[in-house]
Every structure is written in structure tokens, then in C-alpha cells.
Coordinates of C-alpha atoms in Angstrom, one line a residue:
Chain W
M1 CA 0.0 0.1 -0.1
I2 CA 1.5 3.4 -1.1
R3 CA 0.2 6.1 1.2
K4 CA 0.4 9.7 0.1
R5 CA 2.0 11.9 2.7
N6 CA 0.0 14.7 4.4
T7 CA 0.7 17.9 2.7
N8 CA -0.1 21.8 3.7
T9 CA -0.3 24.2 1.2
S10 CA 0.6 27.7 2.6
A11 CA -0.9 30.9 1.5
N12 CA 2.0 31.8 -0.8
G13 CA 1.6 28.5 -2.5
L14 CA 4.6 26.6 -0.9
R15 CA 3.8 23.2 0.1
A16 CA 5.1 21.6 3.3
V17 CA 5.6 17.8 3.1
N18 CA 4.5 16.2 6.5
D19 CA 5.9 12.8 7.5
R20 CA 4.9 12.6 11.1
N21 CA 5.3 9.0 11.5
P22 CA 8.3 7.6 9.3
R23 CA 8.0 4.2 10.3
R24 CA 4.4 3.6 9.7
P25 CA 3.2 0.5 7.1
G26 CA 3.8 1.7 3.5
R27 CA 7.1 3.3 4.3
W28 CA 9.0 0.6 2.7
A29 CA 6.8 0.6 -0.2
T30 CA 7.4 4.1 -0.5
L31 CA 11.1 3.9 -0.3
S32 CA 11.0 1.1 -3.1
V33 CA 9.6 3.5 -5.5
S34 CA 12.0 6.1 -4.2
A35 CA 14.8 3.7 -4.8
L36 CA 13.6 2.9 -8.4
L37 CA 13.8 6.4 -9.2
L38 CA 17.0 6.5 -7.5
L39 CA 18.2 4.0 -9.6
V40 CA 17.0 5.8 -13.0
H41 CA 17.9 9.1 -11.8
G42 CA 20.9 8.7 -9.4
T43 CA 19.0 10.5 -6.8
A44 CA 17.1 9.6 -3.7
N45 CA 13.6 11.2 -3.8
T46 CA 10.7 11.2 -1.9
D47 CA 7.4 9.7 -3.0
E48 CA 6.3 12.8 -4.6
T49 CA 9.2 13.0 -7.1
A50 CA 7.5 11.8 -10.0
A51 CA 5.3 15.0 -10.1
E52 CA 8.2 17.4 -9.0
K53 CA 10.6 19.1 -11.2
P54 CA 14.4 18.8 -10.6
S55 CA 14.7 22.4 -9.7
D56 CA 12.6 22.0 -6.4
I57 CA 14.3 23.2 -3.5
L58 CA 14.1 20.9 -0.4
V59 CA 14.5 22.5 3.1
V60 CA 16.4 20.0 5.3
V61 CA 17.4 19.4 8.7
N62 CA 19.7 17.2 10.7
K63 CA 18.5 13.5 10.6
S64 CA 18.4 13.7 14.5
S65 CA 15.8 16.6 14.6
P66 CA 12.5 15.5 15.7
I67 CA 11.2 18.3 13.4
S68 CA 9.1 16.8 10.7
R69 CA 7.7 19.7 8.8
I70 CA 7.8 23.3 9.1
E71 CA 5.9 26.1 7.8
P72 CA 7.3 28.9 5.6
E73 CA 6.6 31.5 8.1
E74 CA 8.7 29.8 10.9
L75 CA 11.5 29.1 8.4
K76 CA 11.8 32.8 7.8
S77 CA 11.9 33.5 11.5
I78 CA 14.6 31.0 11.9
F79 CA 16.6 32.5 9.0
L80 CA 16.1 36.0 10.4
K81 CA 17.0 34.8 13.8
K82 CA 13.7 35.8 15.5
K83 CA 13.3 32.2 16.4
E84 CA 16.5 30.7 17.7
I85 CA 15.6 27.5 19.4
W86 CA 13.7 24.5 18.0
S87 CA 11.0 22.9 20.0
D88 CA 13.2 20.3 21.4
G89 CA 15.5 22.9 23.0
T90 CA 18.4 22.6 20.5
R91 CA 19.7 25.9 19.1
A92 CA 18.4 26.3 15.4
V93 CA 21.5 27.0 13.1
P94 CA 20.3 28.1 9.7
I95 CA 22.8 27.9 7.1
N96 CA 22.7 29.6 3.8
A97 CA 24.1 28.6 0.5
P98 CA 26.6 31.2 -0.8
E99 CA 25.8 34.6 -1.6
G100 CA 25.3 35.1 -5.3
S101 CA 24.2 31.5 -6.0
K102 CA 21.0 30.8 -7.6
I103 CA 19.4 28.6 -5.0
R104 CA 20.2 31.5 -2.3
E105 CA 18.4 33.9 -4.5
A106 CA 15.5 31.6 -5.1
F107 CA 15.3 30.8 -1.4
R108 CA 15.6 34.6 -0.3
R109 CA 12.7 35.6 -2.6
S110 CA 10.2 32.6 -1.8
I111 CA 10.8 32.3 2.1
I112 CA 12.5 35.6 3.4
G113 CA 10.7 38.0 0.9
F114 CA 13.7 40.4 0.8
D115 CA 15.9 41.4 -2.1
R116 CA 19.8 41.1 -1.6
D117 CA 20.1 44.9 -0.4
R118 CA 17.1 44.5 2.0
E119 CA 18.4 41.4 3.6
E120 CA 21.9 43.0 3.9
T121 CA 20.5 46.2 5.2
Y122 CA 18.4 43.7 7.7
W123 CA 21.4 42.2 9.3
Q124 CA 23.2 45.5 9.5
D125 CA 20.4 46.8 11.5
Q126 CA 20.3 43.7 13.5
M127 CA 24.0 43.8 14.3
I128 CA 23.8 47.3 15.6
K129 CA 20.5 47.1 17.4
H130 CA 21.3 43.4 18.9
G131 CA 24.8 42.5 18.1
L132 CA 23.2 39.4 16.1
R133 CA 25.3 37.7 13.6
R134 CA 23.9 36.6 10.3
P135 CA 23.5 32.9 9.4
P136 CA 26.9 31.3 8.1
E137 CA 27.1 30.5 4.4
F138 CA 28.6 26.9 3.3
S139 CA 29.4 26.0 -0.1
R140 CA 27.9 22.3 0.5
P141 CA 24.7 23.0 3.1
L142 CA 23.9 19.6 3.0
K143 CA 27.1 18.5 4.7
A144 CA 26.8 21.2 7.3
V145 CA 23.2 19.8 8.0
F146 CA 24.5 16.5 8.4
K147 CA 27.1 17.5 10.9
L148 CA 25.2 20.0 12.9
R149 CA 22.5 19.0 15.2
G150 CA 19.9 21.7 15.0
A151 CA 21.1 22.9 11.6
V152 CA 18.7 23.8 8.7
S153 CA 19.3 24.7 5.3
Y154 CA 18.1 24.1 1.8
V155 CA 19.3 22.3 -1.5
Y156 CA 18.1 21.5 -4.8
R157 CA 16.5 18.1 -5.1
S158 CA 19.2 16.8 -7.3
E159 CA 21.7 17.4 -4.4
Y160 CA 19.7 15.8 -1.7
R161 CA 20.9 12.4 -0.1
Q162 CA 18.6 10.3 1.9
N163 CA 20.2 9.2 5.3
V164 CA 22.1 12.4 5.1
A165 CA 19.1 14.9 6.2
K166 CA 15.6 15.0 6.4
V167 CA 13.3 17.0 4.4
I168 CA 10.9 19.2 6.1
L169 CA 9.6 21.6 3.3
V170 CA 9.6 21.6 -0.4
L171 CA 9.5 24.8 -2.3
R172 CA 8.4 24.7 -5.8
Chain Y
M1 CA -12.3 -24.2 -10.0
D2 CA -8.9 -25.6 -11.3
A3 CA -8.6 -22.7 -13.4
L4 CA -9.1 -20.3 -10.4
E5 CA -6.5 -22.2 -8.3
Q6 CA -4.1 -21.9 -11.1
H7 CA -4.7 -18.2 -11.5
L8 CA -4.2 -17.8 -7.8
Q9 CA -1.1 -19.7 -7.7
A10 CA 0.1 -17.6 -10.4
K11 CA -0.8 -14.3 -8.6
D12 CA 0.9 -15.8 -5.5
A13 CA 3.9 -16.3 -7.5
E14 CA 3.7 -13.2 -8.9
I15 CA 3.3 -11.6 -5.5
T16 CA 6.3 -13.5 -4.4
E17 CA 8.4 -12.1 -7.2
L18 CA 7.1 -8.7 -6.5
K19 CA 8.0 -9.0 -2.9
Q20 CA 11.6 -10.2 -3.7
A21 CA 12.1 -7.4 -6.4
M22 CA 11.2 -5.0 -3.4
A23 CA 13.4 -6.5 -1.1
D24 CA 16.2 -6.4 -3.7
L25 CA 15.5 -2.6 -4.5
Q26 CA 15.5 -1.8 -0.8
E27 CA 18.6 -3.6 -0.3
Q28 CA 20.3 -1.8 -3.4
Q29 CA 18.9 1.6 -2.1
H30 CA 20.5 0.9 1.2
R31 CA 23.6 -0.1 -0.3
H32 CA 23.6 3.1 -2.3
E33 CA 22.8 5.3 0.6
E34 CA 25.6 3.8 2.7
E35 CA 28.0 4.4 -0.2
Q36 CA 26.6 8.2 -0.4
L37 CA 26.8 8.6 3.3
E38 CA 30.4 7.2 3.4
Q39 CA 31.3 9.6 0.7
L40 CA 29.8 12.6 2.7
T41 CA 31.3 11.7 5.8
E42 CA 34.6 10.8 4.8
L43 CA 35.4 13.1 1.7
D44 CA 36.2 16.8 2.5
D45 CA 36.0 16.4 6.3
L46 CA 39.0 18.7 6.7
E47 CA 37.3 21.3 4.6
M48 CA 34.3 20.9 6.4
E49 CA 35.9 21.1 9.8
L50 CA 37.5 24.4 8.7
E51 CA 34.2 25.8 7.5
L52 CA 32.3 24.9 10.7
E53 CA 35.1 26.5 12.9
S54 CA 34.9 29.7 11.2
S55 CA 31.2 30.1 11.4
D56 CA 28.2 30.7 14.0
T57 CA 27.5 27.2 14.6
Q58 CA 28.3 25.1 17.7
G59 CA 31.7 25.5 19.3
P60 CA 33.4 28.8 20.7
Q61 CA 33.6 31.4 17.9
P62 CA 36.1 34.0 17.1
V63 CA 35.2 37.3 18.4
A64 CA 33.6 39.2 15.7
I65 CA 34.0 43.0 15.5
H66 CA 31.8 45.4 13.7
G67 CA 30.4 48.8 14.6
F68 CA 29.4 52.2 13.0
F69 CA 30.6 55.9 13.0
D70 CA 29.2 59.0 11.5
L71 CA 30.1 62.4 10.5
S72 CA 28.0 65.5 10.6
F73 CA 28.1 69.0 9.1
Y74 CA 25.9 71.5 10.6
K75 CA 24.8 74.8 11.7
F76 CA 22.6 76.3 14.4
L77 CA 20.7 79.2 13.4
F78 CA 19.3 81.6 16.3
D79 CA 19.0 85.2 16.8
E80 CA 22.0 87.4 17.6
G81 CA 22.6 87.7 21.4
S82 CA 20.4 84.6 21.9
P83 CA 21.3 82.3 25.1
Y84 CA 21.4 79.4 22.6
A85 CA 24.8 80.9 21.6
L86 CA 26.1 79.9 24.8
Y87 CA 25.7 76.2 24.3
A88 CA 25.2 75.8 20.4
P89 CA 28.2 76.7 17.9
R90 CA 27.3 79.5 15.6
D91 CA 29.2 78.5 12.6
W92 CA 29.3 75.7 10.2
S93 CA 31.2 72.8 11.9
F94 CA 32.0 69.0 11.3
A95 CA 31.5 66.7 14.1
M96 CA 32.0 63.3 14.6
S97 CA 29.5 62.2 17.2
N98 CA 29.5 58.4 17.1
L99 CA 32.3 55.9 16.8
N100 CA 31.0 52.7 18.2
L101 CA 32.6 49.4 18.2
Y102 CA 31.0 46.0 18.8
F103 CA 32.8 43.0 20.1
S104 CA 30.6 39.9 19.8
G105 CA 31.4 36.5 21.0
Q106 CA 29.5 33.1 20.9
M107 CA 31.0 30.8 23.5
S108 CA 28.6 28.0 23.1
P109 CA 25.3 27.2 21.3
S110 CA 23.4 29.0 24.0
L111 CA 25.8 31.5 25.6
S112 CA 26.9 34.7 24.0
S113 CA 28.3 37.8 24.9
L114 CA 28.4 41.6 23.5
I115 CA 30.3 44.8 24.1
E116 CA 29.6 48.1 22.6
I117 CA 32.2 50.7 23.1
K118 CA 31.6 54.4 22.2
F119 CA 34.9 56.1 21.6
N120 CA 34.7 59.9 22.0
F121 CA 36.8 63.1 21.4
L122 CA 35.0 64.4 24.5
P123 CA 35.7 65.9 27.0
H124 CA 37.9 68.0 25.0
G125 CA 36.4 71.5 24.2
V126 CA 33.5 71.0 26.6
Q127 CA 32.5 74.3 28.3
E128 CA 33.3 74.0 32.1
S129 CA 31.9 77.4 33.1
L130 CA 30.3 80.5 31.4
A131 CA 31.5 84.1 32.3
S132 CA 28.2 85.3 33.5
Q133 CA 27.0 88.9 34.1
G134 CA 23.8 90.4 35.3
R135 CA 22.5 93.9 34.0
I136 CA 20.3 96.2 36.0
G137 CA 19.7 99.0 33.4
E138 CA 23.2 100.2 32.7
T139 CA 24.7 98.7 35.6
V140 CA 26.6 95.4 35.0
L141 CA 27.0 93.0 37.8
D142 CA 30.2 90.7 37.2
A143 CA 29.5 87.3 38.9
G144 CA 32.9 86.7 38.8
T145 CA 33.0 83.6 37.0
E146 CA 35.4 82.6 34.1
Y147 CA 34.8 81.3 30.8
L148 CA 36.5 77.7 31.0
R149 CA 36.9 75.1 28.3
Q150 CA 38.1 71.6 28.9
N151 CA 41.6 71.1 27.2
T152 CA 42.9 67.8 27.0
S153 CA 45.7 68.4 24.9
V154 CA 48.8 66.8 26.2
S155 CA 52.4 66.1 24.9
D156 CA 54.0 62.7 24.3
P157 CA 57.1 62.8 26.5
H158 CA 58.9 60.8 23.9
T159 CA 58.1 62.5 20.5
T160 CA 56.9 65.8 22.0
V161 CA 54.0 65.3 19.5
R162 CA 50.9 66.9 21.0
F163 CA 47.4 65.2 20.8
N164 CA 44.1 65.3 22.8
Y165 CA 43.3 62.3 24.7
G166 CA 39.5 61.3 24.5
S167 CA 37.4 59.2 26.6
I168 CA 35.4 55.8 25.8
T169 CA 31.9 55.0 27.1
I170 CA 30.7 51.5 27.6
E171 CA 27.5 51.4 26.1
R172 CA 26.8 48.0 27.0
A173 CA 28.7 44.8 27.9
H174 CA 26.8 41.7 28.9
L175 CA 26.5 37.9 28.8
T176 CA 23.6 36.3 27.5
Y177 CA 22.2 32.9 28.3
K178 CA 19.6 31.6 25.9
P179 CA 18.2 28.3 26.7
F180 CA 14.7 29.0 25.0
D181 CA 13.4 31.6 22.6
W182 CA 10.9 32.3 25.7
L183 CA 13.5 32.6 28.3
K184 CA 17.0 34.4 28.0
V185 CA 19.1 35.9 30.8
L186 CA 21.2 38.7 30.3
A187 CA 23.8 40.0 33.0
G188 CA 25.9 43.2 32.7
R189 CA 25.2 46.6 31.3
F190 CA 22.4 46.8 28.8
L191 CA 20.3 49.3 26.8
T192 CA 17.1 49.7 28.6
P193 CA 14.8 47.8 26.4
Y194 CA 12.2 50.6 25.9
G195 CA 10.6 52.1 22.9
I196 CA 12.1 52.2 19.5
W197 CA 14.7 54.8 19.2
N198 CA 16.8 53.5 22.3
V199 CA 16.9 49.8 20.7
D200 CA 17.7 51.2 17.3
H201 CA 20.1 53.7 18.6
G202 CA 22.7 53.5 15.7
S203 CA 23.1 56.3 13.3
T204 CA 22.7 53.9 10.4
V205 CA 19.5 52.6 11.7
I206 CA 17.6 55.5 13.0
I207 CA 16.0 57.5 10.3
P208 CA 16.6 61.3 11.4
I209 CA 19.9 62.8 12.6
R210 CA 19.0 63.9 15.8
P211 CA 17.3 62.2 18.6
P212 CA 14.0 63.5 20.3
Y213 CA 14.2 65.6 23.4
M214 CA 12.8 62.5 25.4
Q215 CA 16.1 60.7 24.4
V216 CA 18.4 63.6 25.0
R217 CA 16.8 64.6 28.3
E218 CA 17.1 60.7 29.4
M219 CA 13.4 60.7 30.7
V220 CA 14.1 56.7 30.8
P221 CA 17.6 55.8 31.9
L222 CA 19.1 54.9 28.6
A223 CA 21.1 52.2 29.9
Q224 CA 21.3 50.1 33.2
T225 CA 23.5 47.7 35.0
G226 CA 22.1 44.5 36.3
L227 CA 20.1 41.7 34.9
Q228 CA 17.5 41.4 32.3
I229 CA 15.2 38.5 31.8
F230 CA 13.5 38.5 28.5
G231 CA 12.0 36.3 25.7
R232 CA 9.8 36.0 22.8
F233 CA 6.6 33.7 22.3
F234 CA 5.0 33.0 19.0
P235 CA 1.4 32.6 19.4
M236 CA 0.7 32.8 15.6
H237 CA 3.1 32.6 12.6
E238 CA 4.6 36.3 12.2
L239 CA 3.1 37.4 15.5
F240 CA 5.7 37.9 18.3
V241 CA 5.0 38.6 21.9
E242 CA 8.0 39.9 23.6
Y243 CA 8.8 40.5 27.3
A244 CA 11.6 41.7 29.5
V245 CA 12.2 42.2 33.2
T246 CA 14.9 44.4 34.3
V247 CA 16.6 44.7 37.7
S248 CA 19.3 47.0 38.0
N249 CA 20.8 49.6 40.3
G250 CA 18.8 52.1 38.8
R251 CA 19.5 55.7 38.2
G252 CA 22.3 57.0 40.1
P253 CA 25.4 59.3 40.0
I254 CA 27.6 56.2 39.7
E255 CA 25.1 53.7 39.0
E256 CA 27.5 51.7 36.6
L257 CA 29.6 50.5 39.8
V258 CA 27.7 51.3 42.9
D259 CA 24.0 51.5 44.1
L260 CA 23.7 54.3 46.6
D261 CA 20.6 52.8 48.1
E262 CA 18.8 49.3 48.7
N263 CA 16.0 50.1 46.1
K264 CA 16.7 48.3 42.9
G265 CA 15.5 49.8 39.8
L266 CA 12.6 47.3 38.3
G267 CA 11.3 47.2 34.9
L268 CA 8.7 45.5 32.9
K269 CA 8.4 45.5 29.1
L270 CA 5.8 43.9 27.0
R271 CA 5.6 44.3 23.2
L272 CA 3.2 42.5 20.5
S273 CA 4.6 42.7 17.0
Y274 CA 3.2 41.3 13.5
E275 CA 5.7 41.0 10.8
G276 CA 3.9 40.0 7.5
D277 CA 4.9 40.3 4.1
V278 CA 2.9 43.5 3.4
V279 CA 2.1 45.0 6.7
E280 CA 4.2 45.3 10.0
F281 CA 2.9 46.4 13.1
A282 CA 4.1 46.8 16.8
L283 CA 2.9 48.1 20.0
G284 CA 5.0 48.0 23.0
G285 CA 5.2 49.5 26.6
Y286 CA 7.8 49.6 29.3
G287 CA 7.3 50.6 33.1
Y288 CA 10.0 51.4 35.4
M289 CA 10.3 52.5 39.0
G290 CA 13.4 53.0 40.9
T291 CA 15.0 55.4 43.4
Y292 CA 17.8 58.0 42.6
T293 CA 20.1 58.6 45.5
D294 CA 23.2 60.6 45.9
I295 CA 25.6 61.0 49.0
K296 CA 28.3 62.9 50.7
K297 CA 30.8 61.0 52.7
T298 CA 32.6 62.7 55.7
S299 CA 35.3 61.4 57.6
I300 CA 35.3 61.9 61.2
L301 CA 38.6 61.8 63.4
E302 CA 38.0 61.7 67.1
L303 CA 40.7 64.0 68.6
N304 CA 42.4 64.7 72.0
P305 CA 42.9 68.6 72.9
D306 CA 46.3 68.3 71.5
L307 CA 45.2 67.1 68.4
T308 CA 46.4 63.7 68.6
I309 CA 44.0 60.8 67.8
N310 CA 41.6 59.7 70.6
T311 CA 42.1 56.0 70.9
D312 CA 39.6 55.9 73.7
A313 CA 36.9 56.8 71.7
E314 CA 34.3 53.9 70.7
I315 CA 35.5 54.5 67.0
P316 CA 38.5 57.0 66.7
L317 CA 38.2 57.0 62.9
A318 CA 34.5 57.1 62.3
S319 CA 32.3 58.0 59.1
K320 CA 29.3 59.8 58.3
I321 CA 27.2 59.4 55.1
D322 CA 24.6 62.2 54.2
I323 CA 22.2 61.9 51.6
T324 CA 22.3 64.8 49.4
E325 CA 19.6 64.1 47.0
S326 CA 17.0 61.5 46.8
Y327 CA 13.8 60.8 44.7
D328 CA 11.7 58.0 43.8
E329 CA 10.8 58.0 40.1
Y330 CA 8.0 56.2 38.2
I331 CA 8.2 55.9 34.4
V332 CA 5.8 54.7 31.7
T333 CA 6.5 54.6 28.2
G334 CA 4.6 53.6 25.1
D335 CA 5.6 53.0 21.7
F336 CA 4.2 51.7 18.1
R337 CA 5.1 51.3 14.7
L338 CA 3.1 50.8 11.6
S339 CA 4.9 50.0 8.2
L340 CA 2.7 49.5 5.1
F341 CA 3.9 49.8 1.4
G342 CA 7.1 51.7 2.2
V343 CA 5.2 54.0 4.4
S344 CA 6.2 53.9 8.3
L345 CA 4.7 55.5 11.1
Q346 CA 6.3 55.2 14.6
G347 CA 5.6 57.0 17.7
E348 CA 6.7 56.8 21.3
A349 CA 5.5 58.5 24.6
V350 CA 7.0 58.9 27.9
W351 CA 5.5 59.8 31.1
Q352 CA 7.8 60.4 34.3
R353 CA 7.0 61.2 38.0
M354 CA 9.6 62.3 40.5
D355 CA 8.9 62.2 44.3
V356 CA 11.5 63.9 46.1
D357 CA 12.6 62.7 49.6
Q358 CA 15.8 64.7 49.9
H359 CA 15.8 67.9 47.9
A360 CA 18.8 68.8 46.1
L361 CA 19.9 72.2 45.4
M362 CA 18.5 73.5 41.9
Q363 CA 21.2 74.4 39.4
P364 CA 21.5 78.2 39.1
N365 CA 20.2 78.2 35.3
Y366 CA 16.9 76.4 36.5
I367 CA 16.5 78.8 39.2
V368 CA 16.6 81.8 36.8
L369 CA 14.5 80.0 34.5
S370 CA 11.7 79.4 37.4
G371 CA 11.6 83.2 37.8
A372 CA 13.5 83.5 41.2
A373 CA 16.1 85.9 41.9
A374 CA 19.7 84.6 40.8
T375 CA 21.1 84.8 44.1
E376 CA 18.4 82.7 45.6
Q377 CA 18.8 79.1 46.7
L378 CA 16.1 76.8 45.6
Y379 CA 15.6 73.1 46.0
S380 CA 14.2 70.7 43.3
P381 CA 10.8 69.9 43.9
S382 CA 8.8 66.9 43.4
D383 CA 7.9 66.9 39.7
W384 CA 6.4 65.3 36.6
G385 CA 7.1 65.6 32.9
W386 CA 5.9 63.8 29.8
G387 CA 6.7 63.8 26.1
V388 CA 5.5 62.4 22.8
Y389 CA 6.7 62.2 19.4
G390 CA 5.6 60.8 16.1
L391 CA 7.7 60.1 13.0
L392 CA 6.3 59.7 9.4
S393 CA 8.7 58.3 6.8
W394 CA 8.0 57.1 3.2
Q395 CA 10.5 55.1 1.2
L396 CA 9.9 56.2 -2.1
P397 CA 9.2 53.4 -4.8
L398 CA 12.2 54.6 -6.8
T399 CA 14.6 52.0 -5.9
K400 CA 14.8 50.1 -9.0
L401 CA 14.7 53.1 -11.1
L402 CA 17.8 54.5 -9.0
Y403 CA 19.9 51.4 -9.2
G404 CA 19.1 50.4 -5.5
V405 CA 19.5 53.8 -3.9
R406 CA 16.8 54.1 -1.2
I407 CA 15.3 57.4 -0.6
T408 CA 13.2 58.0 2.5
P409 CA 11.5 61.6 3.2
Y410 CA 10.6 61.9 6.7
V411 CA 9.0 64.3 9.1
L412 CA 9.1 64.2 12.8
Y413 CA 7.1 66.0 15.7
E414 CA 7.7 66.2 19.4
H415 CA 6.1 67.8 22.1
N416 CA 8.2 67.8 25.3
E417 CA 7.3 68.8 28.7
Y418 CA 10.5 68.0 30.6
R419 CA 9.3 69.4 34.1
N420 CA 5.9 70.4 35.2
T421 CA 7.6 73.1 37.4
L422 CA 9.7 74.6 34.6
P423 CA 7.5 75.3 31.6
S424 CA 10.5 77.1 30.1
L425 CA 12.2 74.0 29.3
N426 CA 9.0 72.8 27.4
F427 CA 9.7 72.4 23.7
D428 CA 8.0 71.5 20.3
L429 CA 10.4 70.0 18.0
V430 CA 9.9 69.4 14.2
Y431 CA 12.6 67.7 12.2
A432 CA 12.1 67.4 8.4
G433 CA 14.5 65.6 6.1
L434 CA 15.8 63.0 3.6
N435 CA 17.4 59.7 4.5
I436 CA 19.3 58.4 1.5
K437 CA 20.6 54.9 1.4
P438 CA 23.0 54.2 -1.4
S439 CA 24.0 50.9 0.1
P440 CA 23.3 48.8 2.9
F441 CA 26.2 50.2 4.9
V442 CA 26.3 53.6 4.0
V443 CA 23.4 56.3 4.9
L444 CA 23.3 59.9 3.9
K445 CA 20.8 62.3 5.5
V446 CA 19.9 66.0 5.3
D447 CA 17.8 67.4 7.8
Y448 CA 16.3 70.8 8.9
S449 CA 14.8 71.1 12.4
W450 CA 12.9 73.8 14.5
A451 CA 13.0 73.6 18.3
I452 CA 10.2 75.9 19.5
P453 CA 10.3 76.7 23.2
Q454 CA 7.0 77.3 24.8
E455 CA 8.2 80.4 26.5
S456 CA 10.1 81.6 23.5
K457 CA 10.4 85.3 24.9
L458 CA 12.6 83.9 27.9
L459 CA 15.1 81.7 25.6
G460 CA 15.1 84.1 22.6
G461 CA 12.8 82.4 20.1
T462 CA 13.1 79.6 18.0
I463 CA 16.5 77.6 17.5
N464 CA 16.8 76.1 14.0
V465 CA 19.5 73.5 12.9
I466 CA 20.9 72.5 9.5
D467 CA 22.3 68.9 9.4
V468 CA 24.0 66.9 7.0
Q469 CA 25.3 63.5 8.0
M470 CA 27.0 60.6 6.5
A471 CA 26.7 57.1 8.6
V472 CA 28.6 54.0 8.0
S473 CA 28.3 50.7 9.3
F474 CA 30.8 48.1 9.0

């Protein structure tokens, strides 16, 4: 039996993938389809892959994180450091793709809602008001997410690897 | 029947095959994932470690240094012979008002520190005293005071080069422990978490050049030394509820180091803010109560008639502490900000009450302004004051046309009644200007301001200022 995951479509059209119980019946069937696609495309994807474009951006967290889904607004709060702690008490570590990369620009536009200058101004202001540092940048965010408990970042679907990170939101 | 059984057997075989195929696929996938995992964990581990070490992640991080400074070019405009000339420069002047350096450290995921130091050219050039005269018709009464200005010019004993030493102000220095979003504890010197201006405070962040009188007159202590417990709740997406509880030495002449009474300054902040894509709104308030105390210390030596120390006295070398000034103060503030399509309206209000226990001598200037004779000795009374300002700004929708340059015209109005018993200190203030941001790091401002005293006859009318400022953050 293949069960479709719960999805939640937000006001701005982004869809959050909800996988609250990864060990429920049907998980292996889901994985088997994924594995088939993996063999064909060389990537591991979720059960919704067939309908998704390769340019999808996946928001990922460390595998150990209890977070299974996130709303775009909450993600924005974390990347703007308005929210600094996950619900389990772990410090949230937002990790950006390098400035100037297409994925960074796409994420900024769809989640943060700022242009590059406005984001820079925001961090300059936060630095002066509260001494806050901006999120770090990594050329390979997936690795950082794998290494750091509490880390959250975003990658293209083609770069995503299962068992390395957990998808909590899909941006189309 | 046989056909049906055969069909079922065929289906069973098919299911078995499919199960086998699925098992094979799962195994292949696991192998593939294991290989990927291996690659990710082994390859470039060194590069990863280096990246992690130099970022805001989990371990102790190097101290980050940043800050801001500004340069202004300004001129005060007032009538010839106005008393403003005693305090404000008459000619076009350049001024460096702010050079603030920040040192921020991240010792662990939940432990951080922040130090903000302001460097001053002051006290060089500050007027210590004015030569003052009284006139009764043609008769001039000389008060006998000299015009004195601070001179911090010194010579290097080695090179004999002369320079002016300045001073530094520790704006804030604190350690913050953040176990949860809703509970953070800060210890040290902190900016009072009230209103908007005092939190923004940097010249690249605030829109106009000059602060409102409620800031200049410190109707609320701008910074405090002690503890702050604060946090943020998220009742809904994009809706934040913030609180802060402050316990400090309160206001005092040396409050950074010593509390001269046992009454701690207590404060409570509450703030609700909504930050949507189109509209942003915030409403906040801060209440404060504390006691200001100043003292005079006297050493008392018990002496014999021959002026030797009387060792038979109960305490031969004793001390006496007299309270020279003491008042309880109660402050309530409110603030709001509304931003919509580039238009922003923000306002703050402060109400302050002082109940004096030990009256201090009133400053001579205030004695004269109160209408009493200059030679009289008056004591500061219990008093209250209030102030309110509104700042309207509009970021013009020309940013794309102007290659990213953001232009924000603004206008500010303030009404300030500093002391109920000294109405001559009440002012209305109007600022109008342009805030131009060619890059996120640089702000240029042009500003014209009118300060209108409510008793303009006494102070010689309105005082206006033309100001141009460049502020830079780094």
C-alpha cells in the first residue's frame, strides 16, 4: 500500500511535506518506489518525486531532529534569527547557500521575501541593535546539516541525499 | 475451479516475485545510501571542519568586530545675542558624534557576549563654566566666573607630539544565556529595552539625525547595570509577543559601579509585533520604578585636645554618610510602529514622575528660568514630565529606478514637557529631512529642524539647525 503523505499548502503557494510517522506501514513501499527512481536518476527522492521538477528546493534538517515539517513563516523566523531555538530545545542553526548562488536567491525571494540589499540592510541593522550575527554560509549546506544538530538549510532536489538529512519543506 | 486455483497460484508467484523485487530494491537503495553517506562523511571532512570552525555554529567562535560611525556637518541658526549661543556653535562645523565598536562572542550554542564601546573626542572642548553677568539697566554686575573650556591636549614625552586624549563609554557589555526563545537571561550593562529609538540607537538605523528630546533628556534611563530576563513567544506565525524584566542599580550618579541605596530599579517591558509580508505592526510598553540617591561622605576623626587621635573613643576614625539628593521615580512608556507599502509611522510616549525625599539644590540656570532671583537658593521639587513624538517616513518606490538607492523623506514632531514646574524647558520639535541609502552600509541624511520653546520670549525664540550626516556601518 502506498500512502500519500500529508501536505499543507501555505498562503504563498509553498507546500510543506509532512511525514509525522516515518515508520508507519507503507514506508518501505514508498522507499522502494524512491529507490527505483534513484536507480533511474541517480538520486534519492520522496514519494512525490514523479510530479516534481528537478529545480525543486528542499528544506532539510539534521536527521536527528524531531522536526518533521515546518511552515514557511517559521522558516523565515529562523533564518532571520527571530526564532533561535527548536521546539526540542536545540539551538536552530540556519545555514545559507553562498551569496550570489541561484538557490540562495530563490530561497530569499520565496521564503525571506527580501531582495539582496534589503537582507543586507536587515543584518546590518540587527548587528547594531542586538549584536546579532547573520547565518553562516556553506558551499555544501547538506554536509553542514549532516554534521550539525539543529542545522537547517536548503538544497536542490538533485543534491539531496537520504540518510544524510531530513526534508521538512519542499519549495516549488 | 482448477483454473481459479491456477490463477491464484500464478498471482501468489507474482506477489512473491514482486516481494523479492522490492526486497532487492530496498537492499540496493540501502547500499547506495550507505555509499553516499560514506562519501559525505569521509570526503572533504577537513574542509568541513574548517568551515564549521569559522562560522556561527556550535563551538566557541572567534570574536566578531563590527560597528558604526558618523560624520555630521551642521549649523545652528538663532538670533544674535540669543542664550542658545552659550551652548550651540554658531558656525558651520564638522562633528564626529559616534564611533561605536562592537565585539560579539559566541562561547557555546546558548552562551554569547556583546560589548559596545563608544569612542569620544570628548571631554576635549566641553565648556566647564560660562562668564556670567547681570545687568540692571546700565549697571553691569559681574558674577566673577570665568569662561573655561576643557583642554585635554597633552604632549607625548617621547616624541613631544601633541594630541588630545579622548574618552570611551561602555554603552553595553553583557553575557546572554539563551536556553529557550521564551527565556533568555542577560547580565551586565544593557540598553534599557524600551521604545524604538533606544533599541535602534545606531546612526545607520535611525532615520533622522538628531534624537528627540525624550532621549536627549534621558526621561528613561538609557542604559542600566544589572540583570535582564527576556524572551519571545510565537502565538501565531509572524506574530511575536516579547517581554523583558529588568533589575538594576537604577538611576544614580555612579550607577555603573555602585548602588547608593537598597532600592533596585525594576522594569517590565511587553511588546506585541506582527511582521507580515505587506504590513508590519508593533505595540509596546515599558514601566520602570526606581530610586535615585546621591550621597556625601565625611570622615570623622576623634581627637584629643592636643590634636592627637583619641584612641579611647568608641570608633576613633568614624564615617558619616549624608544623603544629598533622593527621589523615587515612576516611568511609563508606550510605543508603536506601523509599516505599510514603504510608509512607516512610529511614535513613542513617556511619562515620568519624581517624588523627592531629599531635595537637592537647584541648578542656577533652572533657578533663573523658574523666575526666582539668581541669588536665591532653591531646591528641586517633586515633579513630573512627559513627552511624545511621531515620525512619519516614506521609502519612495524608486529603488529600482535608482539602481538600489533607497530614498526616504521623513518628518518628526515632538512635544516635550520635561518638568511640570519649569515650563520654560518645554519644547516643540519638528524635523524634516531626507534619508538616502545608496548601499546597506552607508546612509546620507539631510535634515532641517525647528526647536520651538513654549516660553519663547525667555529663551530668545526658535532655534533651528541644518544638518547633513554620513553614517557608515561596518
